[in-house]
Amino acid sequence: MGCIETRVKEHKAKKIQGKIAKGWNVCCNYSNAVNGRICIIYAQNDGNQREKLWRDLRGLTIPSQEAWLLSGDFNNVLSSEHTIGSPVTDAEIKRFKDVIDDLQLTPLRAKGWHYTWTNKQGSDSRVYSKIDWALGNYQWIQQYGYIEANFLNPSVSDHSPILIKCGRQQLMHPKPFRLYTNIMELPQFQNIMQQVWKQHYEGAPMQQIWSKLKNMKEQLKEVNAYMASYKQRLEQAREKLDIIQTQIKQNPLSQSLFNEEKITLDETEKWSNMEEQVMRQKSKACWIECGDANTKYFHARWKIRSSHNSITSIYTDTGLKLNEPKLVEQEFINVFQSLMGNCATEIPCANTAIIRE
């Protein structure tokens, strides 16, 4: 009778999975528990018992190129600041942090409730903890860096449900043009600048400068895109070098192969230097210059930090949540207008004599 009941519940669970997680691979433990749970991970309350979960996570054989996400209740904080009303040991924090570092995971951008669990006791014995996490690996952050985890109101539960928002972020305005500083060292840059600056434009002096800069930006976009593709070109050069050196191993006295190797080595070194320059410009963190900072883990952390700077939703003074980009933009305008007052009836002109000096 128990086996039949288990199969019935397992069949029912599969139907639910097909509706809420279509196309996902889901693991169930009906073979070990009659009631079963649609879950992947559950961390024990006891810190020592959680060691088994940490070992299991480290033992996951997931291809390095696969994007994967871990989300749910880990019963562990990452900092002493992640709990109120209950002490936590440094060793417990370190064990969980070591697992995340070993697997090269990073927390997704989070919104909503900071403390994701509470014991819902009285004020004298109330405990808050951030023990629910949504963690992605490098490939996940690269492909889905715009995704955020929204920790909702707990309702009748003692945990905040995690809603993973998968929609792409809508850009209200075009991405600003950023010029790589190393482009200025190229001969093309000097030629373009001289050519644009010699052209004559109508209008006031400031209008002429603006027109020249605008024209120069348009002409530099192609060069900028060329420089931005350094990664692909670096990989191509490395692959070509590997092929040539394999041929040299089979034919160690071929002068033509030596010449090709020399050319490819120079090209590889050029794009490798380009990678270093671009990465130095992208990040102001001083430790990037230490030599071994150019890792996938660093890129993932850098990308998730960049996503934290974007604003996808805000709350108004009345508590209304706004998600639409245009509504968010308008709310910012309304707030600053209320702070700064109405527009002046007259705006004095700038002193052109001072500007010239």
Tab-separated table of C-alpha atoms in Angstrom:
chain	number	residue	atom	x	y	z
A	1	MET	CA	0.000	0.000	0.000
A	2	GLY	CA	2.841	2.369	0.866
A	3	CYS	CA	4.530	1.833	-2.527
A	4	ILE	CA	1.303	2.620	-4.386
A	5	GLU	CA	0.774	5.772	-2.331
A	6	THR	CA	4.338	6.869	-3.010
A	7	ARG	CA	3.965	6.363	-6.780
A	8	VAL	CA	0.681	8.316	-6.788
A	9	LYS	CA	2.305	11.241	-4.960
A	10	GLU	CA	5.353	11.089	-7.216
A	11	HIS	CA	3.133	11.216	-10.307
A	12	LYS	CA	1.253	14.186	-8.864
A	13	ALA	CA	4.508	15.959	-8.091
A	14	LYS	CA	5.728	15.493	-11.674
A	15	LYS	CA	2.559	17.123	-12.984
A	16	ILE	CA	3.183	20.103	-10.704
A	17	GLN	CA	6.800	20.295	-11.814
A	18	GLY	CA	5.727	20.366	-15.447
A	19	LYS	CA	3.570	23.412	-14.772
A	20	ILE	CA	5.838	25.517	-12.579
A	21	ALA	CA	9.272	24.437	-13.862
A	22	LYS	CA	8.761	23.387	-17.457
A	23	GLY	CA	11.927	22.074	-19.067
A	24	TRP	CA	13.839	21.932	-15.769
A	25	ASN	CA	15.602	18.896	-14.331
A	26	VAL	CA	14.144	18.304	-10.877
A	27	CYS	CA	15.248	15.812	-8.231
A	28	CYS	CA	12.801	14.236	-5.756
A	29	ASN	CA	13.434	12.056	-2.719
A	30	TYR	CA	10.300	9.889	-2.803
A	31	SER	CA	12.457	6.788	-2.636
A	32	ASN	CA	13.610	7.872	0.846
A	33	ALA	CA	10.545	9.736	2.137
A	34	VAL	CA	6.891	8.834	1.593
A	35	ASN	CA	5.762	12.446	1.618
A	36	GLY	CA	8.587	13.477	-0.665
A	37	ARG	CA	9.895	16.958	-1.248
A	38	ILE	CA	10.381	18.806	-4.511
A	39	CYS	CA	13.776	20.121	-3.575
A	40	ILE	CA	17.441	19.986	-4.431
A	41	ILE	CA	19.175	21.113	-1.240
A	42	TYR	CA	18.355	21.365	2.424
A	43	ALA	CA	20.984	22.435	4.923
A	44	GLN	CA	20.724	21.004	8.432
A	45	ASN	CA	20.180	23.333	11.383
A	46	ASP	CA	23.194	21.888	13.143
A	47	GLY	CA	26.472	23.384	11.899
A	48	ASN	CA	28.403	20.104	12.061
A	49	GLN	CA	25.723	18.237	10.104
A	50	ARG	CA	25.917	20.859	7.360
A	51	GLU	CA	29.445	19.674	6.589
A	52	LYS	CA	27.944	16.787	4.595
A	53	LEU	CA	26.099	19.263	2.365
A	54	TRP	CA	29.268	21.282	1.842
A	55	ARG	CA	31.109	18.084	0.817
A	56	ASP	CA	28.291	17.155	-1.569
A	57	LEU	CA	28.390	20.602	-3.162
A	58	ARG	CA	32.134	20.403	-3.656
A	59	GLY	CA	31.665	16.982	-5.234
A	60	LEU	CA	29.246	18.195	-7.902
A	61	THR	CA	30.614	17.260	-11.323
A	62	ILE	CA	29.182	20.097	-13.385
A	63	PRO	CA	30.961	20.940	-16.660
A	64	SER	CA	32.961	24.129	-16.297
A	65	GLN	CA	31.199	25.753	-19.257
A	66	GLU	CA	27.701	25.172	-17.818
A	67	ALA	CA	25.759	28.003	-16.182
A	68	TRP	CA	24.151	26.963	-12.916
A	69	LEU	CA	22.293	28.517	-10.016
A	70	LEU	CA	21.908	27.494	-6.366
A	71	SER	CA	18.947	28.988	-4.552
A	72	GLY	CA	17.145	28.292	-1.303
A	73	ASP	CA	17.594	27.878	2.435
A	74	PHE	CA	21.249	27.216	3.327
A	75	ASN	CA	20.749	27.779	7.079
A	76	ASN	CA	23.976	29.760	7.071
A	77	VAL	CA	25.005	33.407	7.063
A	78	LEU	CA	28.017	34.906	5.310
A	79	SER	CA	28.719	37.609	7.865
A	80	SER	CA	28.015	38.395	11.497
A	81	GLU	CA	25.993	41.350	10.174
A	82	HIS	CA	23.540	38.895	8.602
A	83	THR	CA	21.905	38.016	11.928
A	84	ILE	CA	20.187	39.861	14.762
A	85	GLY	CA	19.412	38.344	18.148
A	86	SER	CA	21.430	35.153	17.735
A	87	PRO	CA	25.220	34.679	17.922
A	88	VAL	CA	27.124	33.030	15.080
A	89	THR	CA	30.672	31.659	15.157
A	90	ASP	CA	33.437	32.760	12.803
A	91	ALA	CA	34.160	29.107	11.988
A	92	GLU	CA	30.588	28.564	10.811
A	93	ILE	CA	30.764	31.619	8.549
A	94	LYS	CA	34.157	30.587	7.177
A	95	ARG	CA	33.029	27.064	6.247
A	96	PHE	CA	30.123	28.379	4.182
A	97	LYS	CA	32.239	31.135	2.635
A	98	ASP	CA	34.944	28.603	1.693
A	99	VAL	CA	32.352	26.520	-0.179
A	100	ILE	CA	31.169	29.541	-2.161
A	101	ASP	CA	34.747	30.550	-2.963
A	102	ASP	CA	35.717	26.985	-3.966
A	103	LEU	CA	32.751	26.722	-6.326
A	104	GLN	CA	33.363	30.296	-7.577
A	105	LEU	CA	29.807	31.369	-6.782
A	106	THR	CA	28.570	34.870	-6.113
A	107	PRO	CA	25.230	36.109	-4.707
A	108	LEU	CA	22.775	37.429	-7.259
A	109	ARG	CA	21.602	40.980	-6.959
A	110	ALA	CA	19.026	40.910	-4.149
A	111	LYS	CA	15.990	43.054	-3.415
A	112	GLY	CA	13.278	43.018	-0.801
A	113	TRP	CA	13.831	41.579	2.662
A	114	HIS	CA	17.437	41.649	3.831
A	115	TYR	CA	16.852	39.207	6.698
A	116	THR	CA	15.164	36.259	5.011
A	117	TRP	CA	14.206	34.259	8.125
A	118	THR	CA	12.693	35.085	11.487
A	119	ASN	CA	11.495	32.966	14.384
A	120	LYS	CA	8.444	35.277	14.713
A	121	GLN	CA	8.797	35.410	18.487
A	122	GLY	CA	8.221	38.366	20.775
A	123	SER	CA	10.479	41.397	20.842
A	124	ASP	CA	12.601	39.968	23.673
A	125	SER	CA	13.443	36.763	21.827
A	126	ARG	CA	12.998	37.776	18.164
A	127	VAL	CA	15.764	36.512	15.814
A	128	TYR	CA	16.435	37.656	12.254
A	129	SER	CA	18.876	35.967	9.875
A	130	LYS	CA	19.869	36.119	6.221
A	131	ILE	CA	20.135	32.389	5.510
A	132	ASP	CA	18.348	32.132	2.141
A	133	TRP	CA	20.545	32.737	-0.884
A	134	ALA	CA	20.503	32.816	-4.665
A	135	LEU	CA	24.035	32.066	-5.920
A	136	GLY	CA	25.297	31.878	-9.509
A	137	ASN	CA	28.584	30.726	-10.999
A	138	TYR	CA	30.716	32.664	-13.479
A	139	GLN	CA	28.870	31.387	-16.564
A	140	TRP	CA	25.509	32.229	-15.000
A	141	ILE	CA	26.575	35.781	-14.205
A	142	GLN	CA	27.992	36.206	-17.713
A	143	GLN	CA	24.769	35.040	-19.387
A	144	TYR	CA	22.167	36.237	-16.907
A	145	GLY	CA	23.835	39.108	-15.045
A	146	TYR	CA	20.641	41.161	-15.358
A	147	ILE	CA	18.631	38.634	-13.303
A	148	GLU	CA	17.816	39.560	-9.711
A	149	ALA	CA	16.482	37.721	-6.669
A	150	ASN	CA	13.508	39.366	-4.995
A	151	PHE	CA	12.950	38.273	-1.366
A	152	LEU	CA	9.206	38.691	-0.841
A	153	ASN	CA	7.142	39.162	2.307
A	154	PRO	CA	7.170	35.918	4.343
A	155	SER	CA	3.372	35.784	4.782
A	156	VAL	CA	2.513	32.677	6.894
A	157	SER	CA	6.025	31.227	6.545
A	158	ASP	CA	9.080	32.036	8.618
A	159	HIS	CA	11.121	32.372	5.384
A	160	SER	CA	10.902	34.993	2.659
A	161	PRO	CA	10.086	33.327	-0.684
A	162	ILE	CA	12.691	33.943	-3.386
A	163	LEU	CA	11.310	35.178	-6.689
A	164	ILE	CA	13.932	35.016	-9.451
A	165	LYS	CA	13.134	37.773	-11.929
A	166	CYS	CA	14.191	36.503	-15.348
A	167	GLY	CA	13.058	39.328	-17.636
A	168	ARG	CA	15.773	41.318	-19.335
A	169	GLN	CA	16.395	44.798	-18.016
A	170	GLN	CA	14.869	47.469	-20.225
A	171	LEU	CA	17.202	50.279	-21.150
A	172	MET	CA	15.512	53.674	-21.078
A	173	HIS	CA	18.396	55.387	-22.822
A	174	PRO	CA	21.168	54.195	-25.151
A	175	LYS	CA	24.365	52.982	-23.557
A	176	PRO	CA	26.893	55.826	-23.213
A	177	PHE	CA	29.938	55.806	-25.468
A	178	ARG	CA	33.140	54.940	-23.599
A	179	LEU	CA	36.469	55.517	-25.283
A	180	TYR	CA	39.296	53.135	-24.400
A	181	THR	CA	42.275	55.236	-23.366
A	182	ASN	CA	44.725	52.976	-25.211
A	183	ILE	CA	43.061	53.995	-28.499
A	184	MET	CA	44.765	57.365	-28.115
A	185	GLU	CA	48.103	55.648	-28.650
A	186	LEU	CA	47.108	54.406	-32.112
A	187	PRO	CA	48.080	56.316	-35.265
A	188	GLN	CA	44.445	56.183	-36.420
A	189	PHE	CA	43.398	58.271	-33.443
A	190	GLN	CA	45.755	61.128	-34.325
A	191	ASN	CA	44.675	61.053	-37.970
A	192	ILE	CA	40.974	61.099	-37.100
A	193	MET	CA	41.419	63.903	-34.582
A	194	GLN	CA	43.374	66.098	-37.013
A	195	GLN	CA	40.926	65.450	-39.823
A	196	VAL	CA	37.868	66.319	-37.700
A	197	TRP	CA	39.435	69.380	-36.075
A	198	LYS	CA	40.345	70.910	-39.445
A	199	GLN	CA	36.719	70.835	-40.586
A	200	HIS	CA	34.647	73.995	-40.369
A	201	TYR	CA	31.314	74.061	-38.524
A	202	GLU	CA	28.736	76.829	-38.256
A	203	GLY	CA	27.553	78.321	-34.982
A	204	ALA	CA	29.019	79.699	-31.776
A	205	PRO	CA	32.493	78.483	-30.676
A	206	MET	CA	31.058	76.073	-28.087
A	207	GLN	CA	28.591	74.736	-30.690
A	208	GLN	CA	31.487	74.132	-33.103
A	209	ILE	CA	33.448	72.178	-30.472
A	210	TRP	CA	30.390	70.088	-29.650
A	211	SER	CA	29.845	69.297	-33.346
A	212	LYS	CA	33.496	68.260	-33.749
A	213	LEU	CA	33.359	65.986	-30.706
A	214	LYS	CA	30.135	64.413	-31.963
A	215	ASN	CA	31.656	63.765	-35.392
A	216	MET	CA	34.808	62.386	-33.800
A	217	LYS	CA	32.810	59.981	-31.639
A	218	GLU	CA	31.039	58.552	-34.691
A	219	GLN	CA	34.344	57.927	-36.467
A	220	LEU	CA	35.941	56.368	-33.388
A	221	LYS	CA	33.133	53.875	-32.790
A	222	GLU	CA	34.548	51.448	-35.338
A	223	VAL	CA	38.029	51.666	-33.835
A	224	ASN	CA	36.546	51.309	-30.357
A	225	ALA	CA	34.626	48.170	-31.377
A	226	TYR	CA	37.797	46.760	-32.899
A	227	MET	CA	39.650	47.263	-29.631
A	228	ALA	CA	36.739	45.847	-27.616
A	229	SER	CA	36.974	42.561	-29.542
A	230	TYR	CA	40.436	41.902	-28.118
A	231	LYS	CA	39.275	38.783	-26.247
A	232	GLN	CA	38.099	36.998	-29.372
A	233	ARG	CA	41.243	37.983	-31.247
A	234	LEU	CA	43.426	36.884	-28.347
A	235	GLU	CA	41.771	33.450	-28.292
A	236	GLN	CA	42.172	33.118	-32.057
A	237	ALA	CA	45.875	34.024	-31.811
A	238	ARG	CA	46.422	31.505	-29.020
A	239	GLU	CA	44.660	28.743	-30.955
A	240	LYS	CA	46.715	29.537	-34.049
A	241	LEU	CA	49.915	29.490	-31.999
A	242	ASP	CA	48.976	26.123	-30.532
A	243	ILE	CA	48.420	24.651	-34.013
A	244	ILE	CA	51.723	26.003	-35.328
A	245	GLN	CA	53.704	24.699	-32.360
A	246	THR	CA	52.094	21.276	-32.786
A	247	GLN	CA	53.278	21.280	-36.405
A	248	ILE	CA	56.789	22.306	-35.286
A	249	LYS	CA	56.871	19.319	-32.939
A	250	GLN	CA	56.321	17.067	-35.954
A	251	ASN	CA	58.650	19.060	-38.219
A	252	PRO	CA	61.275	20.700	-35.944
A	253	LEU	CA	63.465	22.123	-38.758
A	254	SER	CA	60.864	23.997	-40.806
A	255	GLN	CA	61.900	27.634	-41.257
A	256	SER	CA	58.478	28.602	-42.608
A	257	LEU	CA	56.871	27.347	-39.413
A	258	PHE	CA	59.413	29.312	-37.390
A	259	ASN	CA	58.424	32.472	-39.257
A	260	GLU	CA	54.716	31.816	-38.685
A	261	GLU	CA	55.384	31.168	-35.017
A	262	LYS	CA	57.223	34.485	-34.661
A	263	ILE	CA	54.365	36.422	-36.297
A	264	THR	CA	51.735	34.668	-34.165
A	265	LEU	CA	53.747	35.205	-30.980
A	266	ASP	CA	53.871	38.933	-31.683
A	267	GLU	CA	50.139	38.995	-32.350
A	268	THR	CA	49.394	37.049	-29.174
A	269	GLU	CA	51.547	39.407	-27.130
A	270	LYS	CA	49.823	42.438	-28.669
A	271	TRP	CA	46.329	41.243	-27.784
A	272	SER	CA	47.470	40.044	-24.384
A	273	ASN	CA	48.757	43.540	-23.632
A	274	MET	CA	45.448	44.914	-24.895
A	275	GLU	CA	43.566	42.702	-22.462
A	276	GLU	CA	45.651	43.991	-19.594
A	277	GLN	CA	45.096	47.632	-20.570
A	278	VAL	CA	41.352	47.278	-21.030
A	279	MET	CA	40.932	45.455	-17.732
A	280	ARG	CA	42.940	48.111	-15.932
A	281	GLN	CA	40.641	50.752	-17.367
A	282	LYS	CA	37.468	48.849	-16.532
A	283	SER	CA	38.248	48.511	-12.847
A	284	LYS	CA	39.656	51.024	-10.401
A	285	ALA	CA	40.489	48.310	-7.906
A	286	CYS	CA	44.231	48.471	-7.268
A	287	TRP	CA	44.610	44.716	-6.741
A	288	ILE	CA	43.909	44.064	-10.418
A	289	GLU	CA	47.562	44.970	-11.046
A	290	CYS	CA	48.831	42.153	-8.833
A	291	GLY	CA	49.103	39.753	-11.761
A	292	ASP	CA	46.739	36.903	-10.965
A	293	ALA	CA	43.561	38.988	-10.712
A	294	ASN	CA	42.532	38.378	-14.316
A	295	THR	CA	40.374	35.371	-13.420
A	296	LYS	CA	36.864	34.267	-14.241
A	297	TYR	CA	35.876	34.709	-10.617
A	298	PHE	CA	37.032	38.331	-10.669
A	299	HIS	CA	35.028	39.018	-13.835
A	300	ALA	CA	31.917	37.491	-12.291
A	301	ARG	CA	32.247	39.585	-9.129
A	302	TRP	CA	32.899	42.687	-11.229
A	303	LYS	CA	29.818	42.051	-13.349
A	304	ILE	CA	27.504	41.434	-10.411
A	305	ARG	CA	28.810	44.618	-8.780
A	306	SER	CA	27.997	46.517	-11.971
A	307	SER	CA	24.460	45.111	-11.969
A	308	HIS	CA	24.008	46.382	-8.407
A	309	ASN	CA	24.414	49.924	-9.710
A	310	SER	CA	21.407	49.667	-12.015
A	311	ILE	CA	17.938	50.636	-10.760
A	312	THR	CA	15.144	48.326	-11.884
A	313	SER	CA	12.443	49.197	-9.339
A	314	ILE	CA	11.732	51.739	-6.608
A	315	TYR	CA	9.074	52.430	-3.971
A	316	THR	CA	7.161	55.704	-3.877
A	317	ASP	CA	6.400	57.614	-0.671
A	318	THR	CA	3.046	55.830	-0.540
A	319	GLY	CA	4.687	52.391	-0.680
A	320	LEU	CA	3.786	51.677	-4.311
A	321	LYS	CA	6.412	49.620	-6.156
A	322	LEU	CA	7.313	50.824	-9.654
A	323	ASN	CA	8.955	48.476	-12.177
A	324	GLU	CA	8.337	50.197	-15.506
A	325	PRO	CA	11.465	52.166	-16.538
A	326	LYS	CA	9.471	55.227	-17.641
A	327	LEU	CA	7.535	55.315	-14.368
A	328	VAL	CA	10.781	54.963	-12.399
A	329	GLU	CA	12.326	57.807	-14.375
A	330	GLN	CA	9.291	60.034	-13.877
A	331	GLU	CA	9.241	59.338	-10.132
A	332	PHE	CA	12.858	60.496	-9.844
A	333	ILE	CA	11.980	63.681	-11.742
A	334	ASN	CA	8.980	64.325	-9.478
A	335	VAL	CA	11.056	63.850	-6.325
A	336	PHE	CA	13.814	66.217	-7.426
A	337	GLN	CA	11.298	68.772	-8.654
A	338	SER	CA	9.667	68.750	-5.224
A	339	LEU	CA	13.083	69.265	-3.617
A	340	MET	CA	14.337	71.986	-5.941
A	341	GLY	CA	11.128	73.903	-6.630
A	342	ASN	CA	9.849	75.351	-9.891
A	343	CYS	CA	11.931	76.541	-12.813
A	344	ALA	CA	13.131	80.128	-12.664
A	345	THR	CA	11.349	82.591	-14.936
A	346	GLU	CA	14.699	84.001	-16.099
A	347	ILE	CA	18.005	82.183	-16.500
A	348	PRO	CA	21.064	84.513	-16.711
A	349	CYS	CA	23.520	83.891	-19.546
A	350	ALA	CA	27.079	82.775	-18.860
A	351	ASN	CA	29.794	85.425	-18.908
A	352	THR	CA	31.516	84.655	-22.213
A	353	ALA	CA	34.525	86.824	-21.324
A	354	ILE	CA	35.269	84.675	-18.269
A	355	ILE	CA	34.812	81.499	-20.289
A	356	ARG	CA	37.306	82.703	-22.926
A	357	GLU	CA	39.871	83.423	-20.203
